Coordinates of C-alpha atoms in Angstrom, one line a residue:
M339 CA 3.8 76.9 28.1
G340 CA 6.5 76.0 25.6
K341 CA 7.2 73.0 23.5
C342 CA 6.0 69.4 24.3
I343 CA 8.0 66.2 24.4
G344 CA 6.8 62.6 24.7
V345 CA 8.3 59.8 26.8
L346 CA 7.8 56.0 26.8
T347 CA 9.4 53.1 28.5
A348 CA 9.8 49.8 26.5
G349 CA 11.2 46.3 27.0
G350 CA 11.7 44.7 30.4
D351 CA 11.1 46.8 33.5
S352 CA 14.2 47.9 35.3
P353 CA 15.1 49.8 38.6
G354 CA 15.6 53.5 37.9
L355 CA 13.0 53.9 35.2
N356 CA 10.8 56.2 37.4
A357 CA 13.9 58.2 38.4
A358 CA 14.6 58.8 34.7
I359 CA 11.0 59.8 34.0
R360 CA 11.1 62.1 36.9
A361 CA 14.3 63.7 35.8
I362 CA 13.1 64.3 32.2
G363 CA 9.8 65.7 33.5
K364 CA 11.1 68.0 36.2
S365 CA 14.1 69.3 34.2
A366 CA 11.8 69.9 31.1
L367 CA 9.3 71.7 33.2
N368 CA 11.5 73.7 35.5
A369 CA 14.6 74.4 33.4
Y370 CA 13.1 74.6 29.9
N371 CA 9.4 75.4 30.3
M372 CA 8.4 72.4 28.2
Q373 CA 5.3 70.1 28.6
V374 CA 5.8 66.4 28.9
I375 CA 3.4 63.6 28.1
G376 CA 4.0 59.9 28.8
F377 CA 2.7 57.1 26.5
R378 CA 1.5 54.1 28.4
D379 CA 2.9 50.6 27.8
G380 CA 5.7 51.4 25.5
F381 CA 5.3 51.6 21.7
R382 CA 1.8 50.1 22.0
G383 CA 0.7 53.2 24.0
L384 CA 2.1 55.4 21.2
M385 CA 0.1 53.4 18.7
E386 CA -3.1 53.5 20.7
N387 CA -2.6 57.1 21.8
R388 CA -2.9 56.4 25.5
T389 CA -1.2 59.2 27.3
V390 CA -0.8 60.9 30.7
H391 CA 0.5 64.4 31.4
L392 CA 3.7 64.1 33.4
E393 CA 3.7 67.0 35.9
G394 CA 3.1 67.9 39.5
E395 CA 1.8 65.1 41.6
I396 CA 2.5 62.4 39.1
L397 CA 6.2 63.2 39.2
S398 CA 6.2 63.5 42.9
G399 CA 7.4 60.6 45.1
I400 CA 8.4 58.3 42.3
L401 CA 12.2 58.6 42.6
T402 CA 12.4 55.5 44.9
L403 CA 9.8 53.4 43.1
G404 CA 10.8 50.3 41.1
G405 CA 9.2 49.5 37.8
T406 CA 7.7 52.2 35.7
I407 CA 4.6 54.4 36.3
L408 CA 4.0 54.4 32.5
G409 CA 4.0 50.6 32.1
T410 CA 6.0 48.8 29.5
S411 CA 5.7 46.2 26.7
R412 CA 7.9 44.5 24.2
D413 CA 5.8 45.5 21.2
K414 CA 7.7 46.6 18.1
P415 CA 6.4 49.4 15.8
H416 CA 6.8 47.4 12.6
K417 CA 5.6 44.1 14.1
M418 CA 2.6 45.0 16.3
P419 CA 0.0 42.4 17.2
V420 CA -3.4 44.0 16.4
G421 CA -6.3 41.7 16.8
S422 CA -5.4 38.4 15.1
K423 CA -2.7 39.9 12.9
V424 CA 0.8 41.3 13.2
Q425 CA 1.0 44.6 11.4
D426 CA 3.4 47.5 10.7
M427 CA 1.9 50.3 12.8
T428 CA 4.7 52.8 12.2
E429 CA 2.6 55.3 10.3
V430 CA -0.1 55.3 13.0
M431 CA 2.6 56.1 15.6
I432 CA 3.9 58.9 13.5
D433 CA 0.4 60.3 13.2
N434 CA 0.0 60.3 17.0
Y435 CA 3.4 61.9 17.4
H436 CA 2.3 64.8 15.2
R437 CA -1.2 64.9 16.7
H438 CA 0.4 66.0 20.0
N439 CA 2.7 68.5 18.2
L440 CA 5.7 66.8 19.9
E441 CA 9.1 68.4 19.7
A442 CA 10.7 65.0 20.4
L443 CA 10.0 61.4 21.5
I444 CA 12.2 60.0 24.3
C445 CA 12.4 56.2 24.3
I446 CA 13.9 54.6 27.4
G447 CA 15.0 51.0 27.1
G448 CA 17.6 48.3 26.2
G449 CA 19.0 47.1 22.9
G450 CA 15.6 46.3 21.4
T451 CA 14.2 49.7 22.3
Q452 CA 17.3 51.4 20.8
K453 CA 16.6 49.6 17.5
N454 CA 12.9 50.3 17.5
A455 CA 13.5 54.0 18.3
Y456 CA 16.0 54.2 15.4
R457 CA 13.4 52.9 13.0
L458 CA 11.1 55.7 14.1
F459 CA 13.9 58.2 13.7
Q460 CA 14.5 56.9 10.1
A461 CA 10.8 57.5 9.5
G462 CA 11.0 61.1 10.5
V463 CA 10.4 61.2 14.3
N464 CA 12.7 63.3 16.4
V465 CA 14.0 60.6 18.7
L466 CA 16.3 60.5 21.7
T467 CA 16.9 57.4 23.9
L468 CA 18.2 56.5 27.3
P469 CA 20.1 53.1 27.9
K470 CA 18.2 51.0 30.5
T471 CA 18.7 47.3 31.3
I472 CA 19.9 45.1 34.2
D473 CA 22.0 43.2 31.6
N474 CA 24.3 46.2 31.1
D475 CA 24.7 45.1 27.4
V476 CA 23.8 48.2 25.5
A477 CA 26.6 49.2 23.2
M478 CA 28.4 52.6 23.3
T479 CA 27.7 53.4 27.0
D480 CA 29.8 52.6 30.0
V481 CA 26.9 51.4 32.0
T482 CA 23.1 51.2 31.9
F483 CA 20.8 52.2 34.8
G484 CA 19.2 49.2 36.5
F485 CA 22.4 47.2 36.4
D486 CA 23.7 48.4 39.8
T487 CA 20.4 47.5 41.6
A488 CA 20.2 44.0 40.0
L489 CA 23.9 43.4 40.8
S490 CA 23.2 44.3 44.5
I491 CA 20.2 42.0 44.6
A492 CA 22.0 39.0 43.0
T493 CA 25.0 39.5 45.3
D494 CA 22.8 39.6 48.4
A495 CA 21.1 36.4 47.3
I496 CA 24.3 34.6 46.8
D497 CA 25.6 35.9 50.2
R498 CA 22.5 34.3 51.8
L499 CA 23.0 31.0 50.0
H500 CA 26.6 30.6 51.4
S501 CA 25.3 29.6 54.8
T502 CA 23.0 26.8 53.6
A503 CA 25.6 25.5 51.2
H504 CA 28.2 25.4 54.1
S505 CA 25.7 23.8 56.5
H506 CA 24.6 21.0 54.2
H507 CA 28.0 20.5 52.4
R508 CA 26.3 21.1 49.1
I509 CA 26.9 22.6 45.7
I510 CA 24.5 25.6 45.2
V511 CA 24.1 26.5 41.6
V512 CA 22.7 30.0 41.3
E513 CA 21.2 31.2 37.9
I514 CA 21.6 34.9 37.3
M515 CA 20.0 37.0 34.6
G516 CA 21.9 38.8 31.9
H517 CA 20.4 37.5 28.7
N518 CA 23.4 36.6 26.5
T519 CA 26.1 38.6 28.3
G520 CA 27.9 38.0 31.5
W521 CA 28.1 41.4 33.3
L522 CA 25.5 40.5 35.9
G523 CA 26.7 37.0 36.6
L524 CA 30.4 38.0 36.6
G525 CA 29.8 41.0 38.9
A526 CA 27.6 39.1 41.3
G527 CA 29.9 36.1 41.4
L528 CA 33.0 38.3 42.0
A529 CA 31.3 40.4 44.7
S530 CA 29.9 37.4 46.6
G531 CA 33.0 35.3 46.4
A532 CA 31.5 32.6 44.3
D533 CA 33.8 29.6 43.7
V534 CA 32.7 29.1 40.1
I535 CA 31.5 31.8 37.7
L536 CA 30.1 30.8 34.3
I537 CA 29.3 33.5 31.7
P538 CA 28.2 33.3 28.0
E539 CA 31.5 34.8 26.8
I540 CA 33.5 31.8 28.1
P541 CA 32.0 28.5 27.0
Y542 CA 32.6 26.1 29.9
D543 CA 34.0 22.6 30.3
V544 CA 31.8 20.8 32.9
G545 CA 34.8 18.5 33.6
Q546 CA 36.9 21.5 34.6
V547 CA 34.2 22.9 36.8
A548 CA 33.8 19.5 38.5
E549 CA 37.5 19.3 39.0
A550 CA 37.7 22.7 40.6
I551 CA 35.0 21.6 43.1
R552 CA 36.8 18.4 43.8
R553 CA 40.0 20.3 44.5
R554 CA 38.1 22.5 47.0
R555 CA 36.8 19.3 48.7
H556 CA 40.3 17.9 49.0
R557 CA 41.3 21.2 50.8
G558 CA 38.5 20.6 53.3
K559 CA 35.9 22.8 51.6
N560 CA 32.8 20.6 51.5
F561 CA 30.6 23.1 49.6
S562 CA 30.8 25.3 46.5
I563 CA 28.8 28.2 45.1
V564 CA 28.4 28.2 41.3
A565 CA 27.2 31.5 39.8
V566 CA 25.9 30.8 36.3
S567 CA 24.6 33.4 33.8
E568 CA 21.3 32.3 32.2
G569 CA 23.0 32.5 28.8
A570 CA 26.1 30.5 29.7
L571 CA 26.9 27.6 27.4
S572 CA 29.0 24.5 27.6
R573 CA 31.7 24.1 24.9
E574 CA 29.5 21.5 23.1
D575 CA 26.4 23.8 23.1
A576 CA 28.5 26.8 22.0
R577 CA 29.8 24.8 19.1
E578 CA 26.3 23.6 18.1
L579 CA 24.9 27.1 18.4
A580 CA 27.7 28.5 16.2
E581 CA 27.0 25.8 13.6
L582 CA 23.3 26.6 13.5
K583 CA 24.0 30.3 13.1
D584 CA 26.4 29.6 10.3
K585 CA 23.7 27.4 8.6
R586 CA 21.2 30.2 8.9
Q587 CA 23.6 32.7 7.4
A588 CA 24.3 30.3 4.5
A589 CA 20.6 29.3 3.8
R590 CA 19.5 30.8 0.5
D591 CA 15.9 29.6 0.1
E592 CA 13.0 30.1 2.4
K593 CA 12.5 26.4 3.1
K594 CA 16.1 26.0 4.4
Q595 CA 15.8 29.2 6.4
K596 CA 12.6 28.0 8.1
K597 CA 14.3 24.6 8.9
V598 CA 17.3 26.2 10.5
S599 CA 15.2 28.7 12.4
A600 CA 13.1 25.9 13.8
A601 CA 16.3 24.1 14.9
L602 CA 17.5 27.3 16.6
A603 CA 14.2 27.7 18.4
A604 CA 14.4 24.1 19.6
F605 CA 18.0 24.7 20.8
Q606 CA 16.9 27.8 22.7
A607 CA 14.0 26.0 24.3
N608 CA 16.2 23.2 25.4
H609 CA 18.8 25.6 26.8
A610 CA 16.2 27.1 29.1
S611 CA 16.8 24.1 31.4
N612 CA 20.6 24.2 31.1
T613 CA 21.2 25.2 34.8
L614 CA 19.2 22.2 36.0
R615 CA 21.3 19.9 33.7
L616 CA 24.5 21.5 34.9
S617 CA 23.5 20.9 38.6
S618 CA 22.8 17.2 37.9
Q619 CA 26.1 16.8 36.0
L620 CA 28.1 18.3 38.9
E621 CA 26.3 16.2 41.4
S622 CA 27.2 13.1 39.4
L623 CA 30.8 14.1 38.8
T624 CA 31.7 15.3 42.4
G625 CA 29.5 13.1 44.6
L626 CA 28.2 16.2 46.4
E627 CA 24.5 17.1 46.6
S628 CA 23.6 19.9 44.3
R629 CA 20.7 22.3 44.5
V630 CA 19.6 25.0 42.1
T631 CA 18.3 28.5 42.9
I632 CA 17.0 30.6 39.9
L633 CA 16.8 34.2 40.9
G634 CA 14.8 35.2 37.9
H635 CA 12.7 38.4 38.0
L636 CA 13.5 39.0 41.6
Q637 CA 16.6 40.8 40.2
R638 CA 14.5 43.4 38.3
G639 CA 12.2 44.6 41.1
G640 CA 12.3 46.8 44.1
T641 CA 13.8 50.1 45.1
P642 CA 16.7 51.3 42.9
T643 CA 20.0 51.8 44.6
A644 CA 21.4 55.3 45.1
A645 CA 23.8 54.8 42.2
D646 CA 21.0 53.9 39.8
R647 CA 18.8 56.9 41.0
I648 CA 21.7 59.3 40.4
L649 CA 22.6 57.7 37.0
A650 CA 19.0 57.8 35.8
T651 CA 18.7 61.4 37.0
R652 CA 21.9 62.4 35.2
L653 CA 20.8 60.8 31.9
G654 CA 17.3 62.2 32.2
T655 CA 18.4 65.8 32.7
A656 CA 21.0 65.5 29.9
C657 CA 18.2 64.2 27.6
A658 CA 16.0 67.2 28.3
A659 CA 19.0 69.5 27.4
A660 CA 19.5 67.5 24.2
V661 CA 15.9 68.2 23.2
V662 CA 16.6 71.9 23.5
E663 CA 19.7 71.6 21.5
Q664 CA 17.8 69.7 18.8
R665 CA 20.3 66.8 18.8
F666 CA 18.0 64.0 17.7
G667 CA 18.7 60.4 16.5
R668 CA 21.0 59.9 19.5
M669 CA 21.3 57.9 22.7
V670 CA 22.4 59.7 25.9
A671 CA 25.4 57.5 26.9
V672 CA 27.5 57.4 30.0
K673 CA 31.2 58.1 29.6
G674 CA 33.0 58.2 32.9
E675 CA 31.5 60.8 35.1
S676 CA 30.0 62.6 32.1
T677 CA 27.4 61.9 29.4
E678 CA 27.6 62.2 25.7
L679 CA 25.3 61.9 22.8
V680 CA 26.0 58.8 20.5
D681 CA 24.4 58.3 17.1
L682 CA 21.8 55.5 17.3
A683 CA 23.3 54.1 14.1
E684 CA 26.4 53.2 16.2
V685 CA 24.3 51.5 18.9
V686 CA 21.7 49.4 17.1
G687 CA 22.5 45.8 16.2
K688 CA 25.4 45.7 18.7
R689 CA 25.8 44.1 22.1
K690 CA 28.4 45.0 24.7
L691 CA 30.0 41.7 25.8
V692 CA 32.5 41.1 28.6
P693 CA 36.0 41.3 27.1
L694 CA 38.2 38.4 28.1
D695 CA 40.8 40.8 29.3
H696 CA 38.4 42.7 31.5
P697 CA 39.7 43.6 35.0
W698 CA 36.8 41.7 36.6
I699 CA 37.9 38.5 34.9
K700 CA 41.5 39.0 36.0
A701 CA 40.3 39.7 39.6
A702 CA 38.1 36.5 39.6
L703 CA 41.0 34.3 38.4
Q704 CA 43.5 35.8 40.8
T705 CA 41.2 35.2 43.8
G706 CA 40.8 31.6 42.8
A707 CA 37.4 31.4 41.0
C708 CA 37.0 28.9 38.3
L709 CA 35.6 30.4 35.1
G710 CA 35.0 27.0 33.4
N711 CA 37.6 27.1 30.6
N712 CA 41.3 27.4 31.2
V713 CA 42.1 27.5 27.5
L714 CA 40.3 30.8 27.0
V715 CA 41.1 32.5 30.3
G716 CA 44.2 30.8 31.7

């Protein structure tokens, strides 16, 4: 048997992870005669040296499974909770990497995983990454696997809510995941024909949203579907958040930094209930009953779509080839129907936002959806 590579999955779970693990394992074994070991529970498993050999029966039958057979965690190499302390465990991870005589370590995850993998690369580990997240917000790739499945689940959920909204003449406010980007909310809202679509990239005016719903009512439409991304902000909240971030940037001493950080944490905690407040505001402004549905982690589970299985398989096989080519310190990105290797330095610290001139935004506007702020998108 030839060289050995390691694989881990980190961050939130996502449909298609097992398809990617299977693709890496099978292509490494069959095409390149390499061994593959998996580290359990993300970077923590690498630190604790908890492994499983990825071959034969373990790789069989996992293509259609949601989640990850390796388990995952959000632990960071340089800030790892160990006992009652948070410690930098990078050197321990490097020791375990060398203990297994690994040719490379493949880290599968979203933006945080790309950043943590890059730290290990800078410390001397031969790293390659794959872009995974339902949020579709990893920079330098057209799409991430997991997004298509989550988009389909969110769209189906909104489809089902149309009938109850129509029957009861209600506003149904549906909160969709996506962290601080609007790909998932915009895509699901567009695909399901939502009447209002609110995303983080376009701070909304609740008055404009209410007016759009009142206009529908005057046309005889006694219900409305509001698709709102979890990170969507009102114009007032967006202004407050920007001011807090500016203050944090300007803070020079530790006392001021802690004060601003505490204010930011309080803002984020308060924002967690933003969808409920929005629902209450719309009910008051329109005179229509309003109900909230928060899809939450429902969007991250279940069987991956065919598109995500194919995408994860393409990325996984390309990653195994990159190991053979010794092209480390890179993410395997999607570019059209092809893949390409992008330097991790170009990926980390960036987030792929929805551009205001994106075709999805134009299509939503032209089909009559309200995006909450005519000044930005009119």
